Coordinates of C-alpha atoms in Angstrom, one line a residue:
M1 CA 45.6 114.7 172.5
S2 CA 48.8 116.5 171.6
L3 CA 49.0 118.7 168.5
P4 CA 52.4 119.1 167.0
H5 CA 54.0 122.3 168.1
D6 CA 54.9 123.3 164.5
L7 CA 51.3 122.8 163.4
V8 CA 50.0 125.1 166.2
E9 CA 52.6 127.8 165.2
L10 CA 51.1 127.8 161.6
L11 CA 47.5 128.1 162.6
R12 CA 45.7 131.4 163.1
C13 CA 42.3 132.2 164.7
P14 CA 39.7 132.1 161.9
L15 CA 37.9 135.1 163.3
T16 CA 40.7 137.5 164.5
G17 CA 43.7 136.1 162.5
S18 CA 45.8 136.1 165.7
P19 CA 48.3 133.3 166.6
L20 CA 47.0 130.4 168.6
S21 CA 48.4 128.5 171.6
R22 CA 47.3 125.4 173.4
L23 CA 44.7 125.7 176.1
A24 CA 46.0 124.1 179.3
D25 CA 44.7 120.7 180.2
V26 CA 43.1 121.9 183.4
A27 CA 41.2 124.5 181.4
V28 CA 40.0 121.8 178.9
V29 CA 38.7 119.8 181.9
E30 CA 36.8 122.9 183.2
F31 CA 35.4 123.6 179.7
N32 CA 34.1 120.0 179.5
R33 CA 32.5 120.4 182.9
L34 CA 30.7 123.6 181.7
I35 CA 29.7 121.9 178.4
A36 CA 28.2 119.0 180.3
T37 CA 26.1 121.3 182.3
G38 CA 24.8 123.2 179.2
D39 CA 26.6 126.5 180.1
V40 CA 28.5 127.0 176.9
E41 CA 27.1 128.6 173.7
N42 CA 29.1 128.5 170.5
R43 CA 29.5 131.4 168.2
G44 CA 26.6 130.0 166.0
G45 CA 24.2 130.5 169.0
R46 CA 23.9 126.8 169.8
T47 CA 24.5 125.2 173.1
A48 CA 27.8 123.2 172.9
T49 CA 27.1 119.5 173.6
E50 CA 30.3 117.8 172.4
G51 CA 33.2 117.8 174.8
L52 CA 36.7 118.9 173.9
E53 CA 39.6 116.5 173.4
A54 CA 41.9 119.5 173.5
A55 CA 41.6 123.2 172.5
L56 CA 43.5 126.2 171.2
V57 CA 43.0 129.7 172.4
N58 CA 43.6 133.0 170.5
A59 CA 46.2 135.6 171.5
D60 CA 43.8 137.8 173.5
R61 CA 42.3 134.7 175.2
S62 CA 38.7 135.6 174.0
L63 CA 38.1 132.6 171.8
V64 CA 38.6 128.9 172.1
I65 CA 39.1 126.7 169.0
P66 CA 37.9 123.1 169.7
V67 CA 39.9 120.0 168.9
R68 CA 37.7 117.0 168.4
Q69 CA 38.8 113.5 167.2
G70 CA 42.2 115.0 166.5
I71 CA 40.8 117.7 164.2
V72 CA 41.2 121.4 164.9
V73 CA 37.7 122.8 164.2
M74 CA 38.3 126.1 162.5
V75 CA 34.6 126.8 161.6
E76 CA 33.6 130.3 163.0
D77 CA 30.2 129.1 164.2
E78 CA 31.9 126.4 166.3
L79 CA 34.2 128.8 168.2
L80 CA 33.6 129.0 171.9
P81 CA 34.0 132.0 174.2
Y82 CA 36.8 131.9 176.7
L83 CA 34.8 131.4 179.9
L84 CA 37.4 131.1 182.6
G85 CA 38.5 133.8 184.9
S86 CA 42.1 134.3 186.0
D87 CA 41.4 132.2 189.0
G88 CA 39.9 129.3 186.9
S89 CA 36.3 130.2 187.9
K90 CA 33.5 130.8 185.3
A91 CA 33.8 134.2 183.8
Q92 CA 31.3 136.3 181.9
P93 CA 30.9 134.9 178.3
V94 CA 31.6 136.9 175.2
A95 CA 28.6 138.8 173.8
W96 CA 28.7 137.0 170.4
R97 CA 26.4 139.3 168.5
E98 CA 28.3 142.5 169.6
S99 CA 31.7 141.0 168.9
A100 CA 30.6 139.7 165.5
D101 CA 29.1 143.0 164.3
G102 CA 31.5 145.4 165.9

């Protein structure tokens, strides 16, 4: 799934307001692997069960915005923590409750 570049430039993170960029395909594959094993919790506190067709990431690379069936899912409770370390391995997830309140 390819989102038009001019659309991505217009979008902002629904939580931080920062610009978004496309998440690399290799990272989407890794997220889908983590989702399939039940290792990803969305901001709403639910285990993510639906894979990503594509994804966007906010400027500080802390939040992933899912793209499913060609739709950018901008609902705050559906945001995912950025779980990949700089080497592509699983990183420590965002502490949702702390980041939401502080």
